[in-house]
Amino acid sequence: MRTHNLGYPRIGSHRELKKVCEQYWSGKAGHKDVLQVGRDIRQENWMLQKEAGIALIPSNDFSCYDQVLDHSFMLGAIPQRYNTVLLNNDKAEIDLYFAMARGYQKDGLDLGAMEMTKWFDTNYHYIVPEFTRDQQFSLFSTKVIDEFYEARELGIITKPVLIGPVSYLLLGKEKEPGFSRLELLKNLLPVYEQVLFRLIALGAEWIQFDEPFLCTDLDAETCEAFEYAYERLRRAAPKASIILATYFESLGTNTSLACRLPVEVLHIDLVRAPEQLEEVIENLPAEKILSMGLVDGRNIWKNEYDKSLQLIDKAVKARGSEKVWIAPSCSLLHTPCDLDHEPENGNLPSDLKPWMAFAKQKLSEVADLAMLSGEADKTTLTRLETNRQAAQTRLNSSFIHKTDVKARVANITVNADSRKSPFAQRRLKQQERLKLPPFPTTTIGSFPQTPEVRRWRALLKSEKLSSGEYEQLIKAEIEKSIRWQEETGIDVLVHGEFERNDMVEYFGEQLEGFAFTNNGWVQSYGSRCVKPPVIYGDVSRKEPMTVAWTAFAQSLTSRFVKGMLTGPVTMLQWSFVRNDQPRSETCMQIALAIRDEVADLEKAGIAVIQIDEPALREGLPLQKAQSKLYLDWAVRSFRIAASAVADHTQIHTHMCYAEFNDIIHSIAEMDADVITIETSRSQMELLDAFANFNYPNEIGPGVYDIHSPRIPARREMVSLLRKAQAVIPAAQLWVNPDCGLKTRGWEETQNALTEMVAAARELRQI
């Protein structure tokens, strides 16, 4: 039984890619250093997969920033404004690439970054392609070809991975009205055909096309586009064997379409949707190969071999072993590199490690399943028994299950998710208490985490700094930030979050049921890596988590300081979540813990409390039939967390990098007094959803992009605010950045916020 892998983490086992890219951006490394580190990571990944026994190893799954941006580069889909970056030097291409991703402010040029949004329902962000009417495409970057050749030189004939042409277009956006981006398919396909021709000429035997949109709701036009695209690709490359990869959900109503497309292999995600197996078996022609995505590419728990083997047995009985392949459910991009890098005396409790598998271990699981479904050797059978023991131990562990936590969730009252009064009444009481000017200014929460602040945290962790010394250093940093905000004229202040390592990890470290890795890094976007917590058991709060720091900050000023919390849905989405109970149950446990913190902040005199939910849209199922169930429990979880306060306490929430049109009703149902959202990269386009809906509460559309190092001018922010004012009444508008400022430097932060305050003041005078 053949094995293959859909993709592998590209950050490097020790985040080498992050480090070299950031050195390049700061001028401490050259572009050749970036290219060399990329080669080293690719070669290490290929050899690792070969040694694990993976038969078909992917190439072109590596990226210096983002795979969608790579495809825009390959296809020549480069917005015209970036052509000015093509300077006459030997690093023009890499500078152009990073300018599209991050913006460019150098040599007299000032270019904003391209829009960024979430990759389906993951916490990975991609760069959104931009399309114009009658746009032409041409082969601009040969990366996919070069990397296949690079692997071939090592003696490995890889399986090049491409985002399928239909999904690529659907991932983008039209930059002018009056046309559909799918109309560009006829212009796009010749470049794909050219790439196929060159890969085949070099010896490629299998080529993987990722079409995750086949797991979403499709209209007739899109279904026709899939049929047209793959008929053309088949005619253009009759010698190529095509693997059509789908993931993140079932094929659903698209099962018949996917099964009849002219490809050799159909890959389906049987972790997210095991129930689709029977229908796919019924519809897939006998001559085609079924690739079974059985090993979870998005979580860190061990595969339960017995459950997977039951699915394999069902497929083999229907199709024969030669027509069944084994693979992870999706690319392993979303998992950490190697569990072996977790030290014996590290953060992970000893009870947990036997239940876990990272990317490297998941390769072994794929190989084991293939062996166990055939003539397994003694070693593999021993691993089967070990796997069974781990599953049984986890099922019965008192380390996981807490009866008091389960009882509290079961006893939540009907009214626990409602504020005392409707927003219109609350607003009057909040205005009387807060007395804020029109266009009030604030930030999203965090200020720059300088190397010095991170060093203090490391010294505390290594016990080279006492907790008392650390506390005094952080308090001094908080006071400096409060004084600076007062001088700058920001209306609602934040304490800066200097004591926090990450907006989820910080809270998880103080909650029961969470555990942490030392090196479990995954890519969020570009060089940004996160280390998601592991929710392994029932969740509860041990003691107040933020009250002391927030109360200290409030004691320093007569202005209001926001209490800053991460919401239950985001805590859930941005963690590796236990898979032994419904996610809704885990989310409600977290909501009750946050509710306790909100109540304690209010008791400490905090008048404004922000509960961030940037991941609410991210968790939305890919198919609308399942959306209501998710939104019902997600919104209720937020409301449970937010509703234990008086009317005069103002509740904020924050969301970013998402399309809001299809969930705007649910956002309104959250009933936050103020919502802040990311809108600057889209030039306020995302605000249309709130305008068309006539959103009743207050809203802060971000006026500058914090994920880019460029500093926007005041006139730029005034222009964006005027766009916002054209669709949202001025009385409802706040002024703020797109997101937290943790990753930025102090100089650019101070310059940008000074301009932001000036922009708000200018609007107050109009």
XYZ file of N, CA and C in Angstrom, residues 476-677:
606
model
N 7.875 48.987 35.933
C 8.529 50.177 35.374
C 8.209 50.332 33.894
N 8.171 49.195 33.177
C 7.845 49.234 31.743
C 6.396 49.663 31.543
N 5.496 49.157 32.379
C 4.092 49.555 32.303
C 3.957 51.052 32.550
N 4.647 51.544 33.562
C 4.533 52.975 33.874
C 5.042 53.829 32.720
N 6.155 53.436 32.106
C 6.657 54.186 30.953
C 5.623 54.229 29.839
N 4.968 53.095 29.597
C 3.980 53.062 28.508
C 2.753 53.904 28.847
N 2.330 53.892 30.112
C 1.192 54.714 30.524
C 1.522 56.190 30.341
N 2.697 56.603 30.796
C 3.092 58.008 30.664
C 3.169 58.414 29.190
N 3.721 57.525 28.372
C 3.819 57.866 26.950
C 2.429 57.996 26.326
N 1.514 57.095 26.643
C 0.154 57.181 26.104
C -0.533 58.467 26.555
N -0.332 58.856 27.813
C -0.918 60.112 28.303
C -0.374 61.297 27.510
N 0.933 61.330 27.325
C 1.561 62.441 26.603
C 1.104 62.488 25.154
N 0.912 61.331 24.569
C 0.511 61.264 23.154
C -0.950 61.650 22.981
N -1.752 61.470 24.012
C -3.151 61.858 23.930
C -4.098 60.729 23.611
N -3.680 59.484 23.822
C -4.584 58.346 23.612
C -5.652 58.378 24.707
N -6.882 58.084 24.320
C -8.009 58.271 25.237
C -8.216 57.096 26.194
N -8.239 55.880 25.673
C -8.378 54.688 26.513
C -7.056 53.929 26.428
N -6.409 53.775 27.560
C -5.045 53.264 27.588
C -5.020 51.740 27.756
N -3.855 51.170 27.539
C -3.607 49.753 27.813
C -2.334 49.659 28.635
N -2.161 48.548 29.319
C -0.957 48.427 30.151
C 0.225 47.867 29.376
N -0.013 47.395 28.150
C 1.073 46.993 27.263
C 1.365 45.523 27.183
N 0.892 44.739 28.165
C 1.040 43.284 28.158
C 2.498 42.819 28.158
N 3.357 43.558 28.822
C 4.785 43.209 28.824
C 5.058 41.899 29.552
N 4.167 41.536 30.452
C 4.346 40.299 31.213
C 3.891 39.071 30.440
N 3.331 39.268 29.239
C 2.721 38.149 28.520
C 3.623 37.655 27.394
N 3.747 36.362 27.295
C 4.516 35.772 26.205
C 3.684 35.650 24.932
N 2.387 35.375 25.071
C 1.505 35.166 23.923
C 0.077 35.323 24.423
N -0.816 35.782 23.558
C -2.171 36.094 24.015
C -2.981 34.857 24.401
N -2.562 33.681 23.968
C -3.214 32.448 24.406
C -2.356 31.738 25.447
N -1.078 31.636 25.183
C -0.195 30.908 26.085
C -0.214 31.507 27.485
N -0.229 32.833 27.573
C -0.198 33.484 28.886
C -1.366 33.032 29.760
N -2.548 32.957 29.169
C -3.715 32.541 29.944
C -3.703 31.033 30.194
N -3.316 30.292 29.171
C -3.281 28.844 29.329
C -2.360 28.395 30.447
N -1.257 29.128 30.644
C -0.315 28.771 31.709
C -0.946 28.895 33.097
N -2.035 29.657 33.181
C -2.666 29.893 34.477
C -3.991 29.152 34.627
N -4.298 28.304 33.664
C -5.541 27.539 33.701
C -5.242 26.047 33.849
N -6.089 25.366 34.589
C -6.002 23.903 34.654
C -6.456 23.325 33.315
N -5.855 22.214 32.912
C -6.252 21.559 31.670
C -5.424 21.938 30.465
N -4.496 22.896 30.644
C -3.597 23.325 29.570
C -2.184 22.830 29.854
N -1.465 22.497 28.795
C -0.040 22.164 28.903
C 0.697 22.868 27.766
N 2.041 22.884 27.861
C 2.830 23.653 26.912
C 4.062 22.888 26.469
N 4.448 23.136 25.246
C 5.652 22.532 24.699
C 6.816 23.500 24.855
N 8.010 23.004 24.677
C 9.189 23.864 24.604
C 9.464 24.315 23.180
N 9.196 23.433 22.233
C 9.582 23.713 20.845
C 8.476 23.386 19.845
N 7.218 23.446 20.288
C 6.107 23.095 19.406
C 5.661 24.248 18.535
N 6.591 24.811 17.749
C 6.305 26.001 16.944
C 5.606 25.638 15.636
N 4.643 26.463 15.244
C 4.026 26.348 13.925
C 3.957 27.743 13.310
N 3.894 27.781 11.999
C 3.874 29.059 11.280
C 2.469 29.643 11.278
N 2.373 30.922 11.610
C 1.104 31.648 11.522
C 1.055 32.469 10.245
N 2.099 33.227 9.977
C 2.263 33.911 8.691
C 3.719 34.345 8.582
N 4.265 34.312 7.383
C 5.622 34.799 7.175
C 6.598 34.216 8.176
N 7.283 35.102 8.899
C 8.235 34.651 9.914
C 7.582 34.507 11.279
N 6.301 34.805 11.357
C 5.587 34.749 12.641
C 5.263 33.300 12.986
N 5.867 32.798 14.055
C 5.605 31.441 14.535
C 4.929 31.520 15.898
N 4.027 30.611 16.141
C 3.348 30.541 17.431
C 3.552 29.148 18.014
N 3.418 29.071 19.320
C 3.597 27.808 20.031
C 2.274 27.503 20.727
N 1.328 26.877 20.016
C -0.007 26.708 20.592
C 0.001 25.876 21.863
N -0.791 26.282 22.852
C -0.964 25.440 24.031
C -1.637 24.120 23.655
N -1.563 23.183 24.545
C -2.223 21.888 24.380
C -3.340 21.803 25.410
N -4.591 21.768 24.952
C -5.707 21.563 25.875
C -5.925 20.058 25.974
N -5.515 19.500 27.080
C -5.551 18.038 27.227
C -6.685 17.564 28.126
N -7.215 18.476 28.983
C -8.203 18.038 29.963
C -9.209 19.117 30.281
N -10.035 18.886 31.281
C -11.066 19.836 31.671
C -10.423 21.118 32.190
N -11.013 22.272 31.793
C -10.390 23.581 32.002
C -11.078 24.331 33.136
N -10.281 24.922 34.020
C -10.809 25.784 35.070
C -9.745 26.800 35.466
N -10.183 27.894 36.096
C -9.268 28.951 36.556
C -8.864 28.700 37.996
N -7.576 28.774 38.243
C -7.075 28.553 39.597
C -7.187 29.816 40.448
N -6.887 30.984 39.846
C -6.864 32.256 40.565
C -6.877 33.378 39.534
N -7.076 34.645 39.958
C -7.047 35.758 38.991
C -5.760 35.764 38.181
N -5.888 36.115 36.913
C -4.763 35.998 35.986
C -4.183 37.347 35.564
N -5.029 38.378 35.507
C -4.592 39.672 34.973
C -4.881 40.834 35.909
N -5.612 40.597 36.956
C -6.152 41.691 37.770
C -5.048 42.554 38.376
N -4.013 41.942 38.910
C -2.973 42.716 39.592
C -2.266 43.672 38.635
N -1.896 43.181 37.450
C -1.199 44.035 36.487
C -2.097 45.164 35.997
N -3.352 44.849 35.697
C -4.266 45.865 35.176
C -4.584 46.904 36.246
N -4.829 46.457 37.463
C -5.124 47.385 38.556
C -3.923 48.295 38.830
N -2.711 47.743 38.734
C -1.519 48.580 38.908
C -1.481 49.674 37.843
N -1.703 49.302 36.598
C -1.688 50.295 35.522
C -2.754 51.362 35.747
N -3.947 50.944 36.165
C -5.024 51.902 36.401
C -4.682 52.860 37.547
N -3.919 52.384 38.517
C -3.546 53.242 39.651
C -2.601 54.368 39.257
N -2.004 54.270 38.082
C -1.017 55.259 37.636
C -1.634 56.441 36.906
N -2.917 56.359 36.560
C -3.495 57.368 35.674
C -4.958 57.615 36.001
N -5.408 58.812 35.658
C -6.831 59.135 35.806
C -7.626 58.721 34.580
N -6.920 58.382 33.501
C -7.602 57.880 32.303
C -7.940 56.405 32.507
N -8.844 55.911 31.675
C -9.274 54.525 31.819
C -8.292 53.586 31.124
N -7.979 52.506 31.808
C -7.093 51.464 31.274
C -7.931 50.221 31.011
N -7.801 49.689 29.814
C -8.557 48.480 29.455
C -7.966 47.241 30.116
N -8.856 46.414 30.641
C -8.453 45.062 30.982
C -8.414 44.244 29.705
N -7.373 43.438 29.536
C -7.158 42.742 28.275
C -7.208 41.229 28.483
N -8.174 40.578 27.821
C -8.350 39.134 27.931
C -8.471 38.509 26.553
N -8.143 37.257 26.456
C -8.372 36.492 25.232
C -9.657 35.694 25.404
N -10.512 35.729 24.386
C -11.821 35.100 24.472
C -11.772 33.589 24.372
N -12.854 32.929 24.771
C -12.864 31.462 24.815
C -12.731 30.804 23.450
N -13.346 31.373 22.413
C -13.264 30.752 21.089
C -11.843 30.834 20.553
N -11.189 31.970 20.770
C -9.806 32.118 20.312
C -8.865 31.224 21.110
N -9.091 31.116 22.413
C -8.291 30.173 23.214
C -8.410 28.767 22.644
N -9.607 28.410 22.228
C -9.859 27.086 21.666
C -9.182 26.942 20.309
N -9.443 27.885 19.404
C -8.966 27.783 18.022
C -7.450 27.821 17.925
N -6.817 28.559 18.796
C -5.373 28.740 18.695
C -4.601 27.791 19.608
N -5.268 26.738 20.023
C -4.618 25.685 20.803
C -4.732 24.363 20.042
N -3.933 23.412 20.439
C -4.165 22.037 20.031
C -5.186 21.472 21.021
N -6.368 21.146 20.527
C -7.509 20.865 21.388
C -7.696 19.361 21.565
N -8.054 18.969 22.767
C -8.356 17.563 23.020
C -9.416 17.081 22.026
N -9.281 15.858 21.581
C -10.206 15.312 20.572
C -11.089 14.204 21.138
N -11.202 14.171 22.477
C -12.002 13.121 23.101
C -13.355 13.620 23.603
N -13.689 14.883 23.328
C -15.010 15.412 23.648
C -15.322 16.527 22.651
N -16.576 16.931 22.513
C -16.923 17.996 21.555
C -16.181 19.294 21.872
N -15.779 19.997 20.840
C -15.083 21.275 21.025
C -15.964 22.279 21.762
N -17.268 22.191 21.546
C -18.189 23.114 22.209
C -18.117 22.968 23.721
N -17.949 21.749 24.198
C -17.849 21.502 25.640
C -16.583 22.136 26.206
N -15.478 21.961 25.500
C -14.218 22.557 25.943
C -14.305 24.073 25.930
N -14.941 24.629 24.903
C -15.057 26.085 24.789
C -15.871 26.658 25.942
N -16.926 25.979 26.337
C -17.751 26.466 27.435
C -16.990 26.431 28.750
N -16.136 25.444 28.940
C -15.300 25.414 30.141
C -14.378 26.636 30.189
N -13.786 26.969 29.049
C -12.905 28.146 28.991
C -13.711 29.417 29.242
N -14.920 29.498 28.678
C -15.763 30.680 28.843
C -16.045 30.956 30.318
N -16.294 29.926 31.085
C -16.562 30.112 32.511
C -15.314 30.614 33.245
N -14.156 30.153 32.833
C -12.915 30.638 33.438
C -12.710 32.123 33.126
N -12.962 32.525 31.884
C -12.821 33.935 31.504
C -13.888 34.781 32.199
N -15.081 34.242 32.352
C -16.155 34.959 33.054
C -15.717 35.335 34.476
N -15.066 34.407 35.147
C -14.583 34.693 36.496
C -13.567 35.834 36.482
N -12.705 35.857 35.459
C -11.695 36.920 35.363
C -12.342 38.269 35.081
N -13.340 38.297 34.204
C -14.058 39.538 33.895
C -14.696 40.105 35.161
N -15.340 39.258 35.929
C -15.985 39.707 37.168
C -14.964 40.286 38.143
N -13.790 39.662 38.233
C -12.765 40.166 39.149
C -12.169 41.484 38.672
N -12.019 41.662 37.372
C -11.539 42.942 36.844
C -12.521 44.061 37.182
N -13.807 43.790 37.013
C -14.800 44.809 37.335
C -14.748 45.155 38.828
N -14.623 44.163 39.677
C -14.526 44.418 41.117
C -13.301 45.269 41.448
N -12.248 45.162 40.648
C -11.029 45.947 40.872
C -11.137 47.360 40.317
N -12.308 47.718 39.774
C -12.528 49.078 39.293
C -12.208 49.310 37.835
N -12.002 48.266 37.075
C -11.690 48.413 35.648
C -12.991 48.658 34.889
N -13.075 49.787 34.168
C -14.322 50.210 33.525
C -14.461 49.708 32.095
N -13.335 49.363 31.472
C -13.341 48.909 30.081
C -12.593 47.579 30.028
N -13.242 46.557 29.512
C -12.638 45.218 29.454
C -12.756 44.688 28.039
N -11.635 44.323 27.451
C -11.608 43.800 26.080
C -11.415 42.290 26.106
N -12.304 41.589 25.422
C -12.223 40.129 25.305
C -12.009 39.816 23.828
N -10.774 39.573 23.454
C -10.418 39.412 22.041
C -10.954 38.103 21.479
N -11.566 38.187 20.309
C -12.018 36.977 19.604
C -11.623 37.035 18.125
N -10.334 37.191 17.825
C -9.925 37.231 16.417
C -10.173 35.926 15.671
N -10.366 34.836 16.390
C -10.523 33.530 15.739
C -11.974 33.102 15.569
N -12.939 33.968 15.886
C -14.340 33.551 15.784
C -14.690 33.132 14.360
N -14.338 33.950 13.389
C -14.634 33.633 11.982
C -13.819 32.441 11.506
N -12.619 32.331 12.028
C -11.723 31.237 11.633
C -12.331 29.870 11.902
N -13.088 29.751 12.978
C -13.656 28.457 13.349
C -14.893 28.070 12.576
N -15.363 28.960 11.704
C -16.599 28.688 10.966
C -16.421 27.484 10.049
N -17.322 26.497 10.115
C -17.216 25.345 9.193
C -17.231 25.791 7.737
N -16.632 24.991 6.889
C -16.512 25.360 5.482
C -17.830 25.235 4.736
N -18.764 24.481 5.274
C -20.049 24.287 4.610
C -21.162 24.905 5.456
N -22.037 25.648 4.802
C -23.045 26.434 5.520
C -23.994 25.572 6.340
N -24.213 24.351 5.924
C -25.144 23.489 6.655
C -24.697 23.262 8.095
N -23.392 23.398 8.339
C -22.874 23.165 9.688
C -22.600 24.456 10.455
N -22.803 25.604 9.810
C -22.400 26.877 10.399
C -23.228 27.261 11.608
N -24.534 27.047 11.532
C -25.402 27.514 12.618
C -25.038 26.858 13.945
N -24.795 25.565 13.921
C -24.452 24.860 15.153
C -23.203 25.462 15.775
N -22.177 25.693 14.955
C -20.938 26.288 15.466
C -21.182 27.685 16.012
N -21.846 28.533 15.237
C -22.037 29.918 15.658
C -22.873 30.004 16.933
N -23.822 29.109 17.076
C -24.650 29.127 18.281
C -23.793 28.946 19.530
N -22.930 27.905 19.520
C -22.148 27.677 20.736
C -20.972 28.642 20.863
N -20.423 29.112 19.747
C -19.306 30.068 19.811
C -19.775 31.409 20.370
N -20.898 31.919 19.849
C -21.423 33.198 20.332
C -21.854 33.078 21.789
N -22.491 31.981 22.134
C -22.921 31.805 23.526
C -21.710 31.744 24.461
N -20.645 31.108 24.029
C -19.443 31.055 24.854
C -18.915 32.458 25.134
N -18.874 33.305 24.090
C -18.421 34.683 24.300
C -19.339 35.407 25.275
N -20.642 35.260 25.070
C -21.596 35.967 25.920
C -21.519 35.485 27.370
N -21.303 34.212 27.559
C -21.103 33.690 28.913
C -19.906 34.389 29.558
N -18.828 34.520 28.792
C -17.619 35.153 29.317
C -17.830 36.627 29.630
N -18.667 37.319 28.838
C -18.752 38.780 28.897
C -19.885 39.326 29.747
N -20.820 38.510 30.162
C -22.088 39.027 30.688
C -22.155 39.205 32.198
N -21.089 38.943 32.915
C -21.140 39.033 34.375
C -20.746 40.425 34.870
N -21.139 41.488 34.136
C -20.759 42.846 34.528
C -21.976 43.766 34.489
N -21.842 44.921 35.151
C -22.909 45.916 35.173
C -22.979 46.665 33.841
N -24.069 47.370 33.634
C -24.273 48.096 32.377
C -23.195 49.137 32.115
N -22.680 49.773 33.173
C -21.723 50.863 32.947
C -20.306 50.364 32.648
N -20.081 49.060 32.704
C -18.788 48.491 32.304
C -18.826 48.191 30.813
N -17.862 48.740 30.096
C -17.860 48.638 28.631
C -17.041 47.418 28.196
N -17.692 46.542 27.419
C -17.035 45.334 26.912
C -16.624 45.553 25.465
N -15.354 45.390 25.181
C -14.819 45.450 23.824
C -14.497 44.031 23.354
N -14.458 43.852 22.039
C -13.871 42.651 21.459
C -13.090 43.060 20.224
N -12.232 42.161 19.759
C -11.390 42.461 18.596
C -11.363 41.265 17.659
N -11.456 41.558 16.349
C -11.366 40.516 15.325
C -10.466 41.020 14.203
N -9.816 40.090 13.519
C -8.920 40.530 12.451
C -8.788 39.465 11.366
N -8.380 39.940 10.186
C -8.063 39.090 9.039
C -9.125 38.053 8.728
N -10.327 38.554 8.468
C -11.425 37.649 8.130
C -12.488 38.408 7.360
N -13.251 37.676 6.545
C -14.432 38.222 5.895
C -15.601 38.095 6.860
N -16.353 39.174 7.020
C -17.395 39.198 8.038
C -18.810 39.093 7.482
N -18.983 39.183 6.159
C -20.329 39.253 5.597
C -21.209 38.087 6.020
N -20.641 36.886 6.026
C -21.468 35.709 6.280
C -21.698 35.435 7.761
N -21.081 36.233 8.655
C -21.320 36.017 10.092
C -21.720 37.308 10.802
N -22.080 38.334 10.058
C -22.337 39.629 10.674
C -23.475 39.560 11.687
N -24.495 38.755 11.413
C -25.586 38.617 12.378
C -25.072 38.036 13.699
N -24.182 37.078 13.596
C -23.631 36.460 14.808
C -22.737 37.430 15.566
N -21.991 38.267 14.836
C -21.163 39.278 15.501
C -22.052 40.236 16.291
N -23.178 40.623 15.694
C -24.117 41.487 16.415
C -24.677 40.780 17.644
N -24.919 39.477 17.523
C -25.467 38.716 18.651
C -24.469 38.597 19.806
N -23.182 38.770 19.526
C -22.201 38.762 20.609
C -22.458 39.911 21.580
N -23.020 41.003 21.065
C -23.467 42.131 21.892
C -22.330 42.805 22.642
N -21.138 42.848 22.037
C -20.049 43.634 22.614
C -20.370 45.114 22.432
N -20.021 45.922 23.407
C -20.294 47.351 23.289
C -19.467 47.992 22.179
N -18.237 47.519 22.005
C -17.340 48.040 20.972
C -16.615 46.862 20.327
N -16.545 46.873 19.003
C -15.737 45.884 18.295
C -14.671 46.615 17.496
N -13.432 46.130 17.568
C -12.366 46.656 16.718
C -12.002 45.579 15.698
N -11.762 46.013 14.456
C -11.501 45.052 13.382
C -10.361 45.532 12.494
